[in-house]
Coordinates of C-alpha atoms in Angstrom, one line a residue:
Chain C
M123 CA -29.7 -16.8 36.5
R124 CA -31.8 -14.4 38.6
R125 CA -35.0 -16.3 37.8
R126 CA -33.5 -19.5 39.3
I127 CA -32.6 -17.8 42.6
V128 CA -36.1 -16.3 42.9
E129 CA -37.7 -19.7 42.4
Y130 CA -35.3 -21.4 44.9
I131 CA -36.0 -18.9 47.6
K132 CA -39.6 -18.1 47.1
D133 CA -40.8 -20.1 50.0
M134 CA -38.0 -19.5 52.5
E135 CA -38.8 -18.5 56.0
I136 CA -36.6 -15.9 57.7
I137 CA -36.6 -14.5 61.2
K138 CA -37.4 -10.8 62.0
S139 CA -35.7 -8.8 64.8
T140 CA -38.8 -9.4 66.9
G141 CA -38.3 -13.1 66.7
E142 CA -41.3 -13.6 64.5
K143 CA -41.0 -15.6 61.3
E144 CA -42.0 -14.3 57.9
M145 CA -41.6 -15.4 54.3
F146 CA -38.5 -13.8 52.6
S147 CA -39.5 -11.2 50.0
E148 CA -37.0 -10.2 47.4
D149 CA -39.2 -7.3 46.5
K150 CA -39.0 -5.9 50.0
L151 CA -35.2 -6.3 50.1
C152 CA -34.8 -4.5 46.7
Q153 CA -37.1 -1.8 48.0
S154 CA -35.1 -1.2 51.1
L155 CA -32.0 -0.6 48.9
K156 CA -34.0 1.8 46.6
N157 CA -35.1 3.6 49.7
A158 CA -31.5 4.2 50.6
G159 CA -31.1 5.9 47.2
A160 CA -29.8 3.0 45.1
P161 CA -30.7 3.2 41.4
R162 CA -33.0 0.4 40.2
E163 CA -30.4 -1.6 38.4
L164 CA -27.9 -1.5 41.3
A165 CA -30.6 -2.3 43.8
N166 CA -31.6 -5.3 41.8
K167 CA -28.0 -6.5 41.4
V168 CA -27.2 -6.2 45.1
C169 CA -30.5 -7.7 46.1
A170 CA -30.0 -10.8 43.8
L171 CA -26.5 -11.3 45.2
A172 CA -27.8 -11.1 48.8
A173 CA -30.7 -13.5 48.0
S174 CA -28.2 -16.0 46.7
D175 CA -26.6 -16.2 50.2
L176 CA -30.0 -16.9 51.8
K177 CA -30.5 -19.9 54.1
P178 CA -33.8 -20.9 55.8
G179 CA -34.1 -19.4 59.2
M180 CA -31.6 -16.6 58.5
T181 CA -32.3 -13.4 60.5
T182 CA -33.2 -10.2 58.8
S183 CA -30.1 -8.6 60.5
K184 CA -27.8 -11.2 58.8
I185 CA -29.6 -10.6 55.4
F186 CA -29.1 -6.9 55.9
R187 CA -25.4 -7.3 56.6
S188 CA -25.0 -9.5 53.5
S189 CA -26.6 -7.0 51.2
L190 CA -24.7 -4.2 52.9
R191 CA -21.4 -6.0 52.0
Y192 CA -22.4 -6.2 48.4
L193 CA -23.5 -2.6 48.3
L194 CA -20.3 -1.4 49.9
K195 CA -18.2 -2.8 47.0
E196 CA -20.3 -0.7 44.6
N197 CA -20.9 2.5 46.5
L198 CA -19.8 3.5 50.0
S199 CA -22.1 6.5 50.2
L200 CA -25.2 4.5 49.4
A201 CA -24.1 1.9 51.9
A202 CA -23.9 4.6 54.6
N203 CA -27.5 5.6 53.9
Y204 CA -28.5 2.0 53.8
S205 CA -27.0 1.4 57.3
L206 CA -28.1 4.7 58.8
R207 CA -31.0 3.4 60.9
R208 CA -28.8 0.7 62.4
G209 CA -25.9 3.2 62.7
V210 CA -28.0 5.6 64.7
G211 CA -29.4 2.7 66.8
E212 CA -25.8 1.9 67.8
L213 CA -25.0 5.3 69.1
G214 CA -25.1 4.3 72.7
P215 CA -26.8 1.9 75.0
A216 CA -27.9 4.6 77.5
G217 CA -29.1 7.1 74.9
F218 CA -26.7 9.6 76.4
L219 CA -25.0 10.1 73.0
F220 CA -28.4 10.4 71.2
E221 CA -29.3 13.6 73.1
H222 CA -25.9 15.0 72.1
Y223 CA -26.4 13.9 68.5
V224 CA -29.9 15.5 68.4
E225 CA -28.3 18.7 69.6
I226 CA -25.7 18.6 66.9
I227 CA -28.4 18.1 64.2
L228 CA -30.4 21.0 65.5
Q229 CA -27.4 23.2 65.6
A230 CA -26.6 22.3 62.0
Y231 CA -30.0 23.6 61.1
G232 CA -29.5 26.9 62.8
Y233 CA -31.1 26.3 66.2
K234 CA -29.5 27.8 69.3
T235 CA -29.5 25.0 71.9
V236 CA -29.0 24.3 75.6
R237 CA -28.8 20.7 76.9
N238 CA -30.1 19.2 80.1
I239 CA -31.8 22.0 81.8
M240 CA -34.3 21.8 84.6
A241 CA -37.7 23.5 84.2
K242 CA -39.9 24.4 87.1
G243 CA -43.4 22.9 86.9
F244 CA -46.4 23.6 89.0
C245 CA -46.3 20.1 90.6
V246 CA -42.7 18.9 90.0
E247 CA -39.4 19.9 88.3
H248 CA -38.8 18.6 84.8
E249 CA -35.5 17.7 83.1
I250 CA -35.5 19.0 79.5
D251 CA -33.2 17.1 77.2
V252 CA -32.6 20.1 74.8
L253 CA -34.0 23.6 74.7
A254 CA -33.8 24.8 71.1
E255 CA -34.7 28.2 69.6
K256 CA -34.9 29.5 66.1
D257 CA -36.6 32.5 64.6
G258 CA -38.1 33.4 68.0
V259 CA -39.8 30.0 68.4
K260 CA -38.8 27.9 71.5
Y261 CA -38.9 24.2 71.6
Y262 CA -38.6 21.7 74.5
I263 CA -36.9 18.7 72.9
E264 CA -37.5 15.3 74.2
A265 CA -34.8 13.0 72.7
K266 CA -36.0 9.4 72.9
Y267 CA -33.5 6.8 72.0
R268 CA -34.3 3.1 71.7
N269 CA -31.7 0.5 70.8
E270 CA -34.2 -2.2 70.2
Y271 CA -34.6 -2.4 66.4
G272 CA -38.1 -2.1 65.0
I273 CA -39.8 -0.6 68.1
K274 CA -42.3 2.2 67.6
T275 CA -42.8 5.2 69.9
H276 CA -46.3 5.0 71.3
I277 CA -48.9 7.7 72.3
D278 CA -48.0 7.4 76.0
V279 CA -44.6 9.0 75.4
V280 CA -46.2 11.9 73.4
M281 CA -48.9 12.4 76.1
Y282 CA -46.3 12.3 78.9
G283 CA -44.4 15.1 77.2
D284 CA -47.6 17.0 76.7
A285 CA -48.5 16.7 80.4
R286 CA -45.0 18.0 81.3
L287 CA -45.5 21.0 79.1
A288 CA -48.8 21.7 80.7
D289 CA -47.2 21.5 84.2
I290 CA -44.4 23.9 83.1
A291 CA -46.9 26.3 81.6
K292 CA -49.0 26.2 84.8
A293 CA -45.9 27.3 86.7
G294 CA -45.6 30.4 84.4
G295 CA -43.0 28.8 82.1
G296 CA -42.4 30.7 78.8
E297 CA -44.2 29.8 75.7
A298 CA -42.5 26.8 74.1
K299 CA -43.6 24.0 71.8
L300 CA -43.0 20.3 72.5
W301 CA -40.8 18.6 69.9
L302 CA -40.2 14.8 70.3
I303 CA -37.2 13.5 68.3
T304 CA -36.6 9.8 68.3
N305 CA -34.7 7.1 66.2
T306 CA -37.9 5.0 66.0
K307 CA -41.1 5.2 63.9
F308 CA -44.3 6.5 65.6
T309 CA -47.6 4.6 65.9
D310 CA -50.5 6.2 64.0
K311 CA -52.2 7.1 67.2
A312 CA -49.1 8.9 68.4
V313 CA -49.1 10.9 65.2
K314 CA -52.8 11.7 65.4
Y315 CA -52.5 13.0 69.0
A316 CA -49.4 15.1 68.2
K317 CA -51.1 16.7 65.2
C318 CA -54.2 17.5 67.3
R319 CA -52.1 19.0 70.1
D320 CA -49.6 20.9 67.8
I321 CA -46.7 18.8 69.0
K322 CA -43.8 18.4 66.6
L323 CA -42.6 14.8 65.9
T324 CA -39.4 13.8 64.2
G325 CA -38.6 10.2 63.9
W326 CA -37.8 7.4 61.5
T327 CA -39.7 8.0 58.2
H328 CA -41.8 10.7 59.9
P329 CA -42.6 13.3 58.8
N330 CA -42.3 12.7 55.1
G331 CA -39.5 14.7 53.5
D332 CA -38.3 16.1 56.9
N333 CA -37.6 13.0 59.0
L334 CA -34.6 12.1 61.0
E335 CA -32.8 10.3 58.1
D336 CA -33.5 13.4 55.8
L337 CA -32.1 15.7 58.4
I338 CA -28.9 13.6 58.7
I339 CA -28.4 12.9 55.0
N340 CA -29.1 16.4 53.8
R341 CA -26.3 17.8 55.9
K342 CA -24.1 14.7 55.9
L343 CA -24.4 14.4 59.7
Y344 CA -23.6 10.6 59.5
P345 CA -22.8 9.0 62.9
I346 CA -19.4 7.3 62.9
T347 CA -21.3 4.0 63.4
V348 CA -22.2 3.9 59.7
L349 CA -18.6 3.6 58.7
P350 CA -18.0 -0.1 57.8
S351 CA -14.5 -0.1 59.5
V352 CA -15.9 1.1 62.8
K353 CA -16.6 -2.1 64.7
R354 CA -17.6 -2.4 68.4
Y355 CA -14.2 -1.6 69.8
E356 CA -13.7 1.5 67.7
R357 CA -17.2 2.6 68.4
E358 CA -16.6 2.4 72.1
Q359 CA -13.3 4.2 71.8
F360 CA -14.9 7.1 69.9
A361 CA -17.8 7.2 72.3
K362 CA -15.4 7.6 75.3
F363 CA -14.2 10.9 73.8
G364 CA -17.7 12.0 72.7
L365 CA -16.8 11.7 69.0
L366 CA -20.1 11.2 67.1
L367 CA -19.8 12.2 63.5
A368 CA -18.0 10.8 60.5
Q369 CA -17.0 14.3 59.6
D370 CA -15.2 14.7 62.9
I371 CA -12.7 12.2 61.6
L372 CA -11.6 14.3 58.7
P373 CA -9.1 16.6 60.5
Y374 CA -7.0 13.6 61.7
S375 CA -4.1 11.9 60.1
P376 CA -4.1 8.1 60.4
E377 CA -1.3 8.3 63.0
E378 CA -3.2 10.9 65.1
L379 CA -6.4 8.9 64.9
A380 CA -4.7 5.7 65.9
N381 CA -2.9 7.3 68.8
K382 CA -5.6 9.5 70.2
F383 CA -8.3 6.8 70.2
N384 CA -5.9 3.8 70.7
I385 CA -7.0 1.9 67.6
A386 CA -5.0 -0.1 65.1
F387 CA -3.2 2.0 62.5
N388 CA -4.6 0.1 59.5
T389 CA -8.1 0.5 60.8
A390 CA -7.5 4.2 61.4
K391 CA -6.4 4.5 57.8
K392 CA -9.5 2.8 56.5
I393 CA -11.8 4.8 58.7
I394 CA -10.4 8.1 57.4
I395 CA -10.7 7.0 53.8
Q396 CA -14.3 5.9 54.4
S397 CA -15.2 9.2 56.1
K398 CA -13.8 11.2 53.2
E399 CA -15.7 9.2 50.7
I400 CA -19.0 9.6 52.6
I401 CA -18.6 13.3 53.2
T402 CA -17.4 14.3 49.8
A403 CA -19.8 12.0 47.8
Chain P
M3 CA -26.9 -20.8 118.9
R4 CA -28.5 -17.7 117.1
R5 CA -25.4 -15.6 117.9
R6 CA -23.2 -18.1 116.1
I7 CA -25.3 -18.0 113.0
V8 CA -25.3 -14.2 113.0
E9 CA -21.5 -14.2 113.2
Y10 CA -21.1 -16.7 110.5
I11 CA -23.3 -14.9 108.0
K12 CA -22.5 -11.3 108.9
D13 CA -20.3 -10.8 105.8
M14 CA -22.3 -12.8 103.3
E15 CA -23.1 -11.4 99.9
I16 CA -26.4 -12.2 98.3
I17 CA -28.0 -11.3 95.0
K18 CA -31.1 -9.1 94.6
S19 CA -33.8 -9.6 92.0
T20 CA -32.2 -6.8 90.0
G21 CA -29.0 -8.7 89.8
E22 CA -27.2 -6.4 92.2
K23 CA -25.2 -7.8 95.1
E24 CA -25.8 -6.7 98.6
M25 CA -24.7 -7.8 102.1
F26 CA -27.2 -10.1 103.7
S27 CA -29.0 -8.4 106.6
E28 CA -30.8 -10.7 109.1
D29 CA -32.5 -7.6 110.5
K30 CA -34.1 -6.9 107.1
L31 CA -35.2 -10.5 106.8
C32 CA -36.8 -10.4 110.3
Q33 CA -38.5 -7.1 109.5
S34 CA -40.1 -8.5 106.3
L35 CA -41.6 -11.3 108.4
K36 CA -42.9 -8.8 111.0
N37 CA -44.3 -6.7 108.2
A38 CA -46.4 -9.7 107.2
G39 CA -47.9 -9.7 110.7
A40 CA -45.6 -12.3 112.4
P41 CA -45.1 -11.7 116.1
R42 CA -41.5 -10.8 117.2
E43 CA -40.6 -14.2 118.6
L44 CA -42.0 -16.1 115.6
A45 CA -40.3 -13.7 113.1
N46 CA -36.9 -14.2 114.9
K47 CA -37.3 -18.0 115.0
V48 CA -38.2 -18.3 111.2
C49 CA -35.5 -15.7 110.4
A50 CA -32.8 -17.6 112.2
L51 CA -33.8 -20.9 110.6
A52 CA -33.7 -19.3 107.1
A53 CA -30.4 -17.7 107.9
S54 CA -28.9 -21.1 108.8
D55 CA -29.7 -22.2 105.2
L56 CA -27.8 -19.2 103.7
K57 CA -25.0 -19.7 101.2
P58 CA -22.9 -17.0 99.6
G59 CA -24.4 -15.7 96.3
M60 CA -27.9 -17.0 97.2
T61 CA -30.7 -14.9 95.5
T62 CA -33.1 -13.0 97.7
S63 CA -35.9 -15.0 95.9
K64 CA -34.4 -18.3 97.2
I65 CA -33.9 -16.8 100.7
F66 CA -37.6 -15.7 100.6
R67 CA -38.7 -19.2 99.6
S68 CA -36.6 -20.7 102.4
S69 CA -38.1 -18.5 105.1
L70 CA -41.6 -19.0 103.6
R71 CA -41.2 -22.7 104.0
Y72 CA -40.4 -22.3 107.7
L73 CA -43.2 -19.9 108.3
L74 CA -45.7 -22.2 106.6
K75 CA -45.0 -24.9 109.1
E76 CA -45.9 -22.4 111.9
N77 CA -48.8 -20.4 110.4
L78 CA -50.3 -20.7 107.0
S79 CA -52.2 -17.4 107.2
L80 CA -49.1 -15.4 108.0
A81 CA -47.4 -17.3 105.2
A82 CA -50.1 -16.1 102.8
N83 CA -49.5 -12.5 103.8
Y84 CA -45.8 -13.0 103.5
S85 CA -46.1 -14.3 100.0
L86 CA -48.8 -11.8 98.9
R87 CA -46.5 -9.5 96.9
R88 CA -45.1 -12.4 94.9
G89 CA -48.5 -14.0 94.7
V90 CA -50.0 -10.9 93.1
G91 CA -47.0 -10.6 90.8
E92 CA -47.7 -14.1 89.5
L93 CA -51.3 -13.3 88.5
G94 CA -50.6 -13.4 84.8
P95 CA -47.8 -12.5 82.4
A96 CA -50.0 -10.2 80.2
G97 CA -51.6 -8.3 83.1
F98 CA -54.9 -9.4 81.8
L99 CA -55.9 -11.0 85.1
F100 CA -54.7 -8.1 87.2
E101 CA -57.3 -5.8 85.6
H102 CA -59.9 -8.4 86.6
Y103 CA -58.4 -8.7 90.0
V104 CA -58.6 -5.0 90.5
E105 CA -62.2 -5.0 89.5
I106 CA -63.0 -7.7 92.1
I107 CA -61.2 -5.8 94.8
L108 CA -63.2 -2.6 94.0
Q109 CA -66.5 -4.5 94.0
A110 CA -65.7 -5.9 97.4
Y111 CA -65.4 -2.4 98.7
G112 CA -68.8 -1.4 97.2
Y113 CA -67.8 0.1 93.9
K114 CA -70.0 -0.4 90.9
T115 CA -67.6 -1.2 88.0
V116 CA -67.4 -1.6 84.2
R117 CA -64.4 -3.1 82.6
N118 CA -62.6 -2.1 79.3
I119 CA -64.7 0.7 78.0
M120 CA -63.7 3.2 75.4
A121 CA -63.8 6.9 76.2
K122 CA -64.0 9.6 73.6
G123 CA -61.2 12.2 73.9
F124 CA -60.8 15.4 72.0
C125 CA -57.7 14.1 70.1
V126 CA -58.0 10.3 70.3
E127 CA -60.1 7.5 71.8
H128 CA -58.9 6.0 75.2
E129 CA -59.3 2.6 76.6
I130 CA -60.2 2.7 80.3
D131 CA -59.3 -0.5 82.2
V132 CA -62.1 -0.1 84.8
L133 CA -64.7 2.6 85.3
A134 CA -65.7 2.6 89.0
E135 CA -68.3 4.5 90.9
K136 CA -69.2 4.9 94.6
D137 CA -71.2 7.5 96.5
G138 CA -71.6 9.5 93.3
V139 CA -67.9 9.8 92.6
K140 CA -66.6 8.3 89.4
Y141 CA -63.1 7.0 88.8
Y142 CA -61.2 6.1 85.7
I143 CA -59.0 3.2 86.9
E144 CA -55.7 2.5 85.3
A145 CA -54.6 -1.0 86.4
K146 CA -50.9 -1.3 85.9
Y147 CA -49.4 -4.7 86.3
R148 CA -45.7 -5.4 86.3
N149 CA -44.3 -8.9 86.8
E150 CA -40.7 -7.8 87.3
Y151 CA -40.2 -7.9 91.0
G152 CA -38.9 -4.7 92.7
I153 CA -39.8 -2.3 89.8
K154 CA -41.4 1.1 90.8
T155 CA -44.1 3.0 88.9
H156 CA -42.6 6.3 87.7
I157 CA -44.1 9.7 87.2
D158 CA -44.4 9.2 83.4
V159 CA -47.2 6.6 83.9
V160 CA -49.1 9.0 86.2
M161 CA -48.7 12.0 83.8
Y162 CA -49.8 9.9 80.9
G163 CA -53.0 9.0 82.7
D164 CA -53.4 12.7 83.6
A165 CA -53.1 13.7 80.0
R166 CA -55.7 11.1 79.0
L167 CA -58.1 12.5 81.6
A168 CA -57.5 16.0 80.2
D169 CA -58.2 14.8 76.6
I170 CA -61.4 13.1 77.7
A171 CA -62.5 16.2 79.7
K172 CA -61.8 18.4 76.6
A173 CA -64.2 16.2 74.7
G174 CA -66.9 16.9 77.2
G175 CA -66.4 13.6 79.2
G176 CA -68.1 13.5 82.6
E177 CA -66.4 14.5 85.7
A178 CA -64.2 11.6 86.8
K179 CA -61.0 11.3 88.9
L180 CA -58.0 9.3 87.8
W181 CA -57.1 6.3 90.0
L182 CA -53.9 4.4 89.3
I183 CA -53.8 0.9 90.9
T184 CA -50.7 -1.1 90.5
N185 CA -48.8 -4.0 92.2
T186 CA -45.6 -2.0 92.4
K187 CA -44.4 0.8 94.6
F188 CA -44.3 4.4 93.4
T189 CA -41.4 6.7 93.1
D190 CA -41.5 9.8 95.3
K191 CA -41.8 12.0 92.3
A192 CA -44.9 10.1 91.1
V193 CA -46.5 10.5 94.6
K194 CA -45.7 14.2 94.6
Y195 CA -47.2 14.8 91.2
A196 CA -50.3 12.7 92.0
K197 CA -50.9 14.6 95.2
C198 CA -50.6 17.9 93.4
R199 CA -53.1 16.9 90.7
D200 CA -55.5 15.1 93.0
I201 CA -54.9 11.7 91.4
K202 CA -55.5 8.7 93.6
L203 CA -52.7 6.2 93.8
T204 CA -52.9 2.7 95.2
G205 CA -49.9 0.4 95.1
W206 CA -47.5 -1.6 97.1
T207 CA -47.0 0.0 100.6
H208 CA -48.8 3.1 99.3
P209 CA -50.8 4.8 100.7
N210 CA -50.1 4.0 104.3
G211 CA -53.0 2.0 105.8
D212 CA -54.9 1.8 102.6
N213 CA -52.5 0.2 100.2
L214 CA -53.0 -2.8 97.9
E215 CA -52.0 -5.4 100.5
D216 CA -54.3 -3.8 103.1
L217 CA -57.2 -3.9 100.6
I218 CA -56.5 -7.5 99.9
I219 CA -55.9 -8.7 103.5
N220 CA -58.8 -6.8 105.1
R221 CA -61.3 -8.6 102.9
K222 CA -59.3 -11.8 102.5
L223 CA -59.2 -11.3 98.8
Y224 CA -56.1 -13.5 98.5
P225 CA -55.1 -14.6 94.9
I226 CA -54.9 -18.3 94.5
T227 CA -51.2 -17.8 93.8
V228 CA -50.5 -17.4 97.5
L229 CA -51.6 -20.9 98.3
P230 CA -48.4 -23.0 98.7
S231 CA -49.8 -26.0 96.8
V232 CA -50.6 -23.9 93.8
K233 CA -47.6 -24.4 91.5
R234 CA -47.1 -23.2 88.0
Y235 CA -49.3 -25.9 86.4
E236 CA -52.2 -25.4 88.8
R237 CA -51.9 -21.6 88.4
E238 CA -52.2 -21.9 84.6
Q239 CA -55.2 -24.3 84.9
F240 CA -57.0 -21.9 87.3
A241 CA -56.1 -18.9 85.0
K242 CA -57.7 -20.6 82.0
F243 CA -61.0 -20.5 83.8
G244 CA -60.6 -17.0 85.2
L245 CA -60.4 -18.3 88.7
L246 CA -58.5 -15.7 90.8
L247 CA -59.3 -15.9 94.5
A248 CA -58.5 -18.4 97.2
Q249 CA -62.1 -18.0 98.4
D250 CA -63.4 -19.2 95.0
I251 CA -61.9 -22.6 95.8
L252 CA -64.2 -23.1 98.9
P253 CA -67.4 -24.3 97.2
Y254 CA -65.6 -27.2 95.5
S255 CA -65.1 -30.7 96.8
P256 CA -61.6 -32.2 96.1
E257 CA -63.1 -34.4 93.4
E258 CA -64.9 -31.5 91.7
L259 CA -61.8 -29.3 91.9
A260 CA -59.5 -32.1 90.5
N261 CA -62.0 -32.8 87.6
K262 CA -63.0 -29.3 86.6
F263 CA -59.4 -28.0 86.5
N264 CA -57.7 -31.2 85.5
I265 CA -55.3 -31.3 88.5
A266 CA -54.1 -34.2 90.7
F267 CA -56.6 -35.2 93.4
N268 CA -54.1 -35.0 96.2
T269 CA -53.1 -31.5 95.2
A270 CA -56.7 -30.5 94.9
K271 CA -57.2 -31.7 98.5
K272 CA -54.3 -29.7 99.8
I273 CA -55.4 -26.6 97.9
I274 CA -58.9 -26.8 99.5
I275 CA -57.5 -27.3 103.0
Q276 CA -55.1 -24.3 102.5
S277 CA -57.9 -22.1 101.2
K278 CA -60.1 -22.8 104.2
E279 CA -57.3 -22.2 106.6
I280 CA -56.5 -18.8 105.0
I281 CA -60.1 -17.6 104.7
T282 CA -61.2 -18.7 108.1
A283 CA -58.0 -17.5 110.0

């Protein structure tokens, strides 16, 4: 059965988020499921099911949603990991919530934080997204949020941060390191420059073992946007109240959740069940 | 007559290039014509004519084209100045031609130039758009082209360039100043930082008396895109051959121009007449 699907789809063109076309690769789809933690057998099963829905010209986003649906039926917690990148990318159009989210992550790892402070530079004043401190080491955090999917953070962003640090240091500002945290990947050149200048980078898939998804998954700091029952309307309602994490849902009863955020009772019930399942997995 | 128009339009909402609405201001329109060098009486006349074409919800771009048409009938050379900002903004979608245009401008002012060189930095290599030299002073030119109308160049671009210069200097690179040339305006903060760091900025309306439009007008370095007969098709044909300046048209006969660039003979004739008129004004 699986062999026939593979043959049928082997030459199918699909459309990437950038608008470019590429040949569908079942291996790539299976790998993305394994990356989210799915065991081989489960990954292959979900992958084959999603592949059977394929149509020429389908977008990668639609293929993702299709395999997410199959994965959801099998394992909600794996599905949360699988949708984490898109979930973080849906945090907020202005990036306002991302700064806050970064602060929450840092606090969960024992950093003392202050958000949105102004630092005097020699030439101009600088707005620092988050000032973080742990074990006597201070960091100026630049929280860079992009909601275009698949974009990388380039060297110019890293060098801009570096120049800000230099300007602050020149004004007699305290010793602090630059730490750039983003929901994107970095270009190789950005990584090379940061390493050379002792700048800390945390982003998607970088650095290995200690990247943004690791920080989130290890402490179950899932944004509510990974819960399958949280659609656009619920997302906006939660955002209004600054509610960011799936675990923040747990203290509520369905009635309370429905009333406080003005969402449907049945949806509220599902959201609570899904939060529990993800957090206690 | 003019009074009645003013009364009629005094409450009319128009749409800016950013999509924002604003109240139409006849004073502002007249001023933009005076800024292009139009004497008071002529500016008021053209302005009143354009105002009589106004309709609610009209875009500023359409209002601009309407007043350009009236100005053209009066004085082609003033019309070229008036359309200079949009003409430069139409140089090329990728900014490729803008770098070249910047080099041509610098050469016209006696700079020796090299385009697209790589400079060794301490951390990474840097691509320099133009290296320029005059009277023993060297400049690394960053040519920043934006084709969105009304955008400003922010401090991050200036600081990024500054950090590049620092990285090159750290690798033992020769003494050079940073010079950022753009077709946009600068934010106040960008200007403040550049002044503090001895970085040269040339952009739209900045610096006073020596800005990009001054450099262009003083040496008649008009881009062919300001010629009213150069529409999209002709612009693309000229761009293919790297033809940038109105003055580059002058050596051609109408037949030669039509043949070489594959454009209509009548259009070629008009383009040549308009170039002559602008260059000899």
